[in-house]
Amino acid sequence: MRILGIELRRTAAPVLGVLAVLVMVGLLHWGPSMKNSTAWTRQWTTSAEFIRLTFLFVWPLALGAGGLQGLRDRRSGVEELFGSTPRPRAQRVAWTFGAVAVALTAGYAVVSAVGAVQVASATDYFHLGWLPVALVGVLALVGGAWLGMGVGRLAPSPLTPPALAVAGFALMVLGLEPAAGAFRWTLLLPSLPSPVTVFASVAWSVTAVQAVWFAGVAAAGFLLVALRRAWPGVLPLLMAGAVAVPLLPSAPEGVWTPDAAAAELVCHEGLCLTRAHEDERPALTGPAREALRALAKLPSPPTSVREVAAPVRPVDGRGPEPAEAVWVHLDEFTYFRRVPPTAEQVTAYLVAGAGTRSCYGQYVPAAGARELAARTVMTAWLTGRFEPLPMYRSWVSRETDGLAAEAWEHLRSLPGPDQAARVQAARDTQAACAGDALTTLMAGTT
């Protein structure tokens, strides 16, 4: 341990550890990892995954810093002197490698602890599924630095460290949008795709294969420095790649596995929330109760509010949802934000569209104006106030306002029982995403 302490003082390992902490925390605090329910401070799984996402910048830094460390003996002019000693080279360099590993592991642990403190106060849903992702992250970060040290020894040039950093960053950027058929190769990179839902996590099989790969990377880096001949040091890298590549999934769908425990619904007094968001019950109980009271005006009103356990707004839109409940996706109206929405805002979202969600996906189609107009009219009938919906106003054309005004005037011209029947039928159509809710409201007009 005394030798390890000396190496920590002599090398740049502590500086590298501090830089890694600063870069990771900075990216996590000011980047997309602070948004929605997947924020790195809200759930254990997404916290570990977002920390791995910062490797887009941190891993090239570790690779370049390792290359700089690999030049130490050559720059100090002691390489031939150390090479003439009877002490095995592997035994001598092991302490230097250990110092780099300790510094980076400590830095990673600090960042994880910062996230863990905030996650523990944000959710009651705890599990250990995030731990393998974090451990592989440590192995990948240390392996990158060790590989840089090995390359620095092979190419002892002042240009090696910056070249390694640039090459590492280029690889990370290329992995963001892989070419057709090259997806599995991107999983050999240390970063992970940005999390899109708290109801899925990285598959254990992917994590295990990545562990094998990055262990091979670390071993190759060590052997490139420890062995007098360099070529045997490449063998662990080649062997790990030969094992890992065929076992990695060829499509993004194979990376993630559903987290059934996080998606499990817990119901109480008409409000059903997933276990991952069970801690939001005190804030949502009042708005849910008010929304159900407003919807009781319908002939067949919903009897519960139930959370949707799915990624926010699939590209192709949602499927049908049973009409006996109000289905809510907390990310669709950015419930999770720095300043939480008021109870009135939550209630307005639940009542919108007579307690139904939009059917379209991530992009509003040309026919989206008709759907929004129908949801606007249904909401106005329940609340008695004809006004635009609070969501997505900037995404649609002015056509929505004209369609909604025409349908609202037509609906108000009908007898009370007919109005209720039309709104109920339109709600059922909207809930099923089958047909045109506006046409249902305007039935009988020409």
XYZ file of C-alpha atoms in Angstrom:
446
model
C 0.000 0.000 0.000
C 2.941 2.361 0.623
C 4.087 1.890 -2.962
C 0.545 2.568 -4.187
C 0.513 5.815 -2.227
C 3.819 6.834 -3.794
C 2.467 6.097 -7.259
C -0.639 8.159 -6.563
C 1.592 11.101 -5.701
C 4.009 10.609 -8.600
C 1.491 10.017 -11.375
C -1.263 12.142 -12.846
C -3.870 9.612 -11.706
C -5.463 11.860 -9.023
C -5.747 14.710 -11.523
C -7.399 12.341 -14.003
C -9.861 11.197 -11.343
C -10.797 14.788 -10.461
C -11.198 15.737 -14.129
C -13.444 12.728 -14.692
C -15.661 13.782 -11.787
C -15.921 17.373 -13.002
C -16.760 16.389 -16.579
C -19.327 13.768 -15.591
C -21.105 15.913 -13.025
C -21.109 18.879 -15.381
C -22.616 16.885 -18.234
C -25.179 15.263 -15.973
C -26.264 18.510 -14.365
C -26.608 20.611 -17.508
C -27.432 17.937 -20.050
C -30.583 16.000 -21.019
C -30.130 13.713 -18.014
C -32.081 16.211 -15.871
C -35.297 15.878 -17.882
C -38.419 13.773 -17.388
C -38.820 10.677 -15.239
C -35.561 9.266 -16.592
C -33.472 12.009 -14.948
C -30.298 10.621 -13.408
C -31.420 11.920 -10.009
C -34.800 10.108 -10.009
C -34.270 6.380 -10.611
C -31.430 3.977 -9.847
C -31.347 2.382 -13.284
C -31.368 5.589 -15.301
C -28.790 7.119 -12.972
C -26.304 4.352 -13.809
C -27.190 4.511 -17.514
C -26.808 8.279 -17.767
C -23.425 8.140 -16.040
C -22.355 5.696 -18.749
C -23.696 8.115 -21.380
C -21.166 10.729 -20.225
C -18.412 8.371 -21.394
C -18.898 9.987 -24.786
C -16.472 12.613 -23.444
C -14.927 11.010 -20.362
C -13.623 7.819 -21.998
C -11.545 9.634 -24.646
C -10.166 11.760 -21.800
C -9.131 8.624 -19.899
C -7.670 7.089 -23.056
C -5.546 10.165 -23.775
C -4.469 10.529 -20.137
C -3.426 6.880 -20.145
C -1.328 7.534 -23.214
C 0.380 10.400 -21.400
C 1.083 8.176 -18.416
C 2.520 5.525 -20.741
C 5.189 7.995 -21.818
C 6.498 8.559 -18.281
C 9.507 6.235 -18.338
C 10.599 7.387 -21.791
C 10.186 11.078 -20.899
C 12.107 10.563 -17.645
C 14.957 8.781 -19.415
C 14.831 5.750 -17.134
C 13.298 3.182 -19.471
C 16.607 1.402 -20.213
C 17.655 1.605 -16.566
C 14.460 -0.051 -15.332
C 14.666 -2.592 -18.127
C 18.082 -3.773 -16.888
C 16.901 -4.551 -13.354
C 16.123 -8.167 -12.355
C 12.730 -7.206 -10.931
C 9.935 -8.417 -13.250
C 8.515 -5.604 -15.332
C 4.922 -6.658 -14.629
C 5.507 -6.373 -10.887
C 6.975 -2.907 -11.251
C 4.281 -1.404 -13.498
C 1.404 -3.033 -11.614
C 1.485 -0.276 -8.965
C 1.214 2.420 -11.616
C -1.744 0.670 -13.197
C -3.249 0.247 -9.739
C -2.917 3.971 -9.029
C -4.779 4.854 -12.234
C -7.474 2.293 -11.453
C -7.924 3.571 -7.891
C -8.206 7.191 -9.033
C -10.763 6.480 -11.756
C -12.765 4.093 -9.569
C -12.882 6.690 -6.803
C -14.010 9.344 -9.277
C -16.736 7.092 -10.645
C -17.831 6.263 -7.100
C -18.077 9.962 -6.218
C -20.341 10.666 -9.192
C -22.460 7.607 -8.410
C -22.766 8.726 -4.789
C -23.919 12.197 -5.858
C -26.649 10.599 -7.933
C -27.514 8.009 -5.285
C -28.164 10.619 -2.600
C -30.651 12.385 -4.854
C -32.269 9.198 -6.159
C -32.808 7.905 -2.618
C -34.823 11.025 -1.797
C -36.760 10.970 -5.085
C -38.099 7.396 -5.187
C -38.977 4.523 -2.886
C -38.327 1.941 -5.600
C -34.935 0.395 -4.874
C -33.322 -2.550 -6.619
C -29.846 -3.782 -7.473
C -30.333 -4.101 -11.223
C -28.353 -0.903 -11.780
C -25.223 -2.217 -10.065
C -23.874 -4.391 -12.938
C -24.228 -1.426 -15.316
C -22.190 0.710 -12.920
C -19.522 -1.957 -12.375
C -19.041 -2.445 -16.107
C -18.753 1.339 -16.361
C -15.848 1.292 -13.898
C -14.212 -1.547 -15.826
C -14.642 0.316 -19.135
C -13.188 3.546 -17.774
C -10.190 1.831 -16.192
C -9.717 -0.340 -19.275
C -9.626 2.734 -21.506
C -6.917 4.366 -19.408
C -4.895 1.138 -19.282
C -5.184 0.704 -23.041
C -3.920 4.248 -23.478
C -0.919 3.424 -21.278
C -0.151 0.425 -23.455
C -0.363 2.399 -26.677
C 1.742 5.159 -25.105
C 4.484 2.635 -24.453
C 4.307 1.289 -28.013
C 4.320 4.754 -29.603
C 6.297 6.986 -27.221
C 5.612 10.254 -29.022
C 4.295 13.547 -27.608
C 1.558 13.294 -30.224
C 0.285 9.968 -28.923
C -1.905 11.253 -26.032
C -3.807 13.862 -28.087
C -4.099 11.423 -30.990
C -5.608 8.817 -28.663
C -8.087 11.321 -27.222
C -9.196 12.469 -30.678
C -9.443 8.905 -31.978
C -11.445 7.866 -28.922
C -13.863 10.741 -29.336
C -14.250 9.998 -33.046
C -15.163 6.399 -32.236
C -17.736 7.535 -29.688
C -19.334 9.949 -32.165
C -19.467 7.316 -34.905
C -21.278 5.042 -32.471
C -24.123 7.532 -32.068
C -25.512 6.766 -35.534
C -24.093 3.450 -36.708
C -24.291 2.326 -40.305
C -26.732 -0.386 -41.313
C -25.729 -3.732 -39.845
C -23.108 -2.203 -37.562
C -25.181 -1.716 -34.422
C -23.630 -4.562 -32.425
C -20.214 -2.990 -32.902
C -21.389 0.151 -31.095
C -21.967 -1.947 -27.978
C -18.211 -2.431 -27.802
C -18.027 1.244 -26.900
C -18.229 2.147 -23.201
C -21.175 4.539 -23.434
C -24.831 3.497 -23.454
C -27.773 4.923 -25.422
C -29.724 7.633 -23.648
C -32.454 6.069 -21.449
C -35.994 6.693 -22.700
C -38.014 4.959 -19.990
C -37.725 3.882 -16.378
C -39.606 0.691 -17.190
C -36.702 -1.023 -18.975
C -33.055 -1.614 -18.208
C -29.975 -2.896 -20.003
C -30.250 -6.647 -20.518
C -28.071 -8.748 -18.246
C -26.712 -10.614 -21.265
C -25.477 -7.353 -22.810
C -23.881 -6.269 -19.543
C -22.128 -9.631 -19.146
C -20.730 -9.574 -22.688
C -19.532 -6.001 -22.236
C -17.787 -7.044 -19.029
C -15.869 -9.711 -20.951
C -14.937 -7.218 -23.664
C -13.701 -4.471 -21.355
C -11.808 -6.988 -19.241
C -9.990 -7.929 -22.442
C -9.318 -4.236 -23.171
C -7.861 -3.743 -19.680
C -5.764 -6.907 -19.897
C -4.397 -5.883 -23.281
C -3.390 -2.480 -21.961
C -1.594 -4.010 -19.000
C 0.246 -6.643 -21.044
C 1.361 -4.122 -23.653
C 3.336 -2.422 -20.887
C 4.243 -5.429 -18.735
C 5.651 -7.685 -21.480
C 8.940 -7.048 -23.202
C 7.387 -8.066 -26.522
C 4.264 -6.182 -27.411
C 2.454 -8.550 -29.761
C 1.263 -11.057 -27.091
C -0.432 -8.147 -25.320
C -2.892 -7.797 -28.186
C -4.206 -11.338 -27.736
C -6.644 -10.570 -24.873
C -8.208 -7.832 -26.983
C -8.634 -10.107 -29.982
C -9.961 -12.990 -27.900
C -12.438 -10.798 -26.030
C -13.659 -9.295 -29.309
C -14.076 -12.738 -30.861
C -16.239 -13.768 -27.924
C -18.214 -10.543 -27.521
C -19.183 -9.518 -31.048
C -21.258 -12.619 -31.978
C -23.082 -12.485 -28.640
C -24.131 -8.837 -28.814
C -27.606 -7.958 -30.183
C -27.814 -6.674 -33.752
C -30.684 -4.232 -33.076
C -31.472 -1.686 -30.326
C -34.437 -3.744 -29.165
C -32.076 -6.424 -27.904
C -30.263 -4.035 -25.581
C -33.198 -3.393 -23.262
C -35.274 -5.743 -21.156
C -38.588 -4.777 -19.499
C -38.513 -4.061 -15.781
C -41.741 -5.733 -14.696
C -41.272 -4.730 -11.062
C -40.956 -1.038 -11.931
C -44.053 -1.200 -14.165
C -46.226 -3.030 -11.631
C -49.339 -0.968 -10.828
C -50.215 -0.239 -7.202
C -53.827 0.935 -6.811
C -55.381 2.861 -3.942
C -58.594 4.896 -3.906
C -58.973 4.949 -7.675
C -55.374 5.966 -8.418
C -53.043 3.341 -9.863
C -49.370 4.235 -10.109
C -46.352 2.167 -11.067
C -43.980 1.098 -8.327
C -41.336 3.329 -9.867
C -43.574 6.379 -9.282
C -45.411 5.269 -6.162
C -43.809 8.136 -4.235
C -45.814 10.607 -6.363
C -49.112 9.385 -4.889
C -49.501 12.209 -2.315
C -49.161 14.819 -5.066
C -51.463 13.051 -7.555
C -54.270 11.826 -5.311
C -56.036 15.203 -5.131
C -55.889 15.979 -8.878
C -56.999 12.434 -9.734
C -59.992 12.745 -7.427
C -60.951 16.114 -8.956
C -60.595 14.774 -12.482
C -62.845 11.789 -11.785
C -65.406 14.143 -10.228
C -65.425 16.272 -13.388
C -65.684 13.223 -15.636
C -68.657 11.909 -13.636
C -70.785 14.142 -15.872
C -70.412 11.518 -18.637
C -73.056 8.776 -19.060
C -70.344 6.106 -18.571
C -67.603 7.848 -16.635
C -64.200 6.324 -15.904
C -63.714 4.991 -12.403
C -59.956 5.206 -11.972
C -56.789 6.978 -13.047
C -54.079 4.591 -14.195
C -50.489 5.293 -15.151
C -49.182 4.128 -18.514
C -45.963 2.155 -18.130
C -44.411 2.754 -21.537
C -41.893 5.043 -23.260
C -43.265 8.503 -23.882
C -45.001 8.928 -27.252
C -43.947 5.996 -29.434
C -43.067 6.979 -32.984
C -46.131 5.264 -34.434
C -48.576 6.443 -31.786
C -50.324 4.583 -29.014
C -52.751 1.695 -29.260
C -56.293 1.431 -27.880
C -56.854 1.973 -24.158
C -59.859 0.785 -22.114
C -62.413 3.574 -21.676
C -63.209 2.703 -18.059
C -60.056 4.470 -16.859
C -58.173 7.702 -17.359
C -54.754 6.721 -18.661
C -51.911 9.073 -17.829
C -48.285 9.162 -18.904
C -46.463 11.459 -16.528
C -43.804 12.411 -19.081
C -46.308 13.520 -21.721
C -46.995 16.766 -19.921
C -43.528 16.988 -18.342
C -44.757 16.222 -14.844
C -41.165 15.700 -13.755
C -39.558 19.111 -13.991
C -37.464 21.424 -11.851
C -40.611 23.284 -10.750
C -43.412 20.701 -10.264
C -46.783 21.453 -11.897
C -49.575 22.725 -9.696
C -52.504 20.528 -8.715
C -54.705 22.566 -11.064
C -52.367 21.894 -13.989
C -52.359 18.167 -13.290
C -56.151 18.108 -13.075
C -56.444 20.005 -16.361
C -54.206 17.438 -18.046
C -56.249 14.521 -16.692
C -59.553 16.069 -17.810
C -58.269 17.060 -21.268
C -59.985 15.154 -24.055
C -62.550 13.836 -21.560
C -59.785 11.874 -19.886
C -58.165 10.470 -23.045
C -54.671 10.745 -24.462
C -53.637 11.814 -27.939
C -53.377 8.980 -30.445
C -50.586 10.333 -32.625
C -46.934 9.573 -32.004
C -43.888 11.791 -31.747
C -44.939 13.907 -34.731
C -48.321 15.566 -35.177
C -49.813 14.327 -38.488
C -51.866 16.420 -40.884
C -55.036 14.979 -39.349
C -53.832 15.903 -35.867
C -55.788 19.166 -36.007
C -59.073 17.242 -36.080
C -58.088 15.125 -33.105
C -57.008 18.150 -31.086
C -60.196 19.977 -32.002
C -62.306 17.050 -30.781
C -60.348 16.837 -27.516
C -60.758 20.586 -27.046
C -64.549 20.368 -27.444
C -64.869 17.380 -25.108
C -62.856 19.233 -22.477
C -64.972 22.373 -22.886
C -68.182 20.398 -22.403
C -66.901 19.006 -19.109
C -65.457 22.239 -17.728
C -67.895 24.744 -19.218
C -64.972 26.763 -20.598
C -64.163 26.741 -24.303
C -60.430 27.361 -24.466
C -57.382 25.853 -26.180
C -55.802 22.818 -24.623
C -52.669 23.663 -22.644
C -50.492 21.147 -24.480
C -48.837 21.223 -27.905
C -50.424 24.494 -29.092
C -47.285 25.474 -30.985
C -47.257 22.232 -32.957
C -50.551 22.579 -34.824
C -51.984 24.881 -37.421
C -54.701 27.469 -36.923
C -57.085 24.956 -38.469
C -57.614 23.487 -35.013
C -59.263 26.638 -33.672
C -61.768 26.815 -36.528
C -62.685 23.136 -36.318
C -63.080 23.296 -32.552
C -65.258 26.415 -32.673
C -67.567 24.884 -35.277
C -67.921 21.616 -33.357
C -68.481 23.470 -30.089
C -71.337 25.533 -31.557
C -72.908 22.414 -33.034
C -72.649 20.501 -29.787
C -74.216 23.317 -27.759
C -77.163 23.440 -30.142
C -78.179 19.907 -29.165
C -80.382 18.923 -26.207
C -78.528 18.080 -23.017
C -78.904 14.276 -23.228
C -77.735 14.309 -26.857
C -74.698 16.375 -25.905
C -73.723 13.851 -23.252
C -74.219 10.943 -25.668
C -72.094 12.623 -28.353
C -69.249 13.392 -25.941
C -69.371 9.847 -24.556
C -69.234 8.371 -28.059
C -66.393 10.693 -29.029
C -64.510 9.743 -25.867
C -64.876 6.043 -26.660
C -63.596 6.677 -30.182
C -60.617 8.643 -28.906
C -59.780 6.043 -26.257
C -59.778 3.279 -28.876
C -57.867 5.374 -31.444
C -60.272 3.936 -34.009
C -62.149 6.469 -36.107
C -62.509 10.241 -35.991
C -63.734 11.695 -32.693
C -64.566 15.016 -34.375
C -66.823 13.265 -36.888
C -68.609 11.597 -33.963
C -69.198 14.968 -32.322
C -70.468 16.472 -35.589
C -72.725 13.547 -36.542
C -75.818 14.736 -38.361
C -74.218 17.852 -39.866
C -73.442 18.423 -43.497
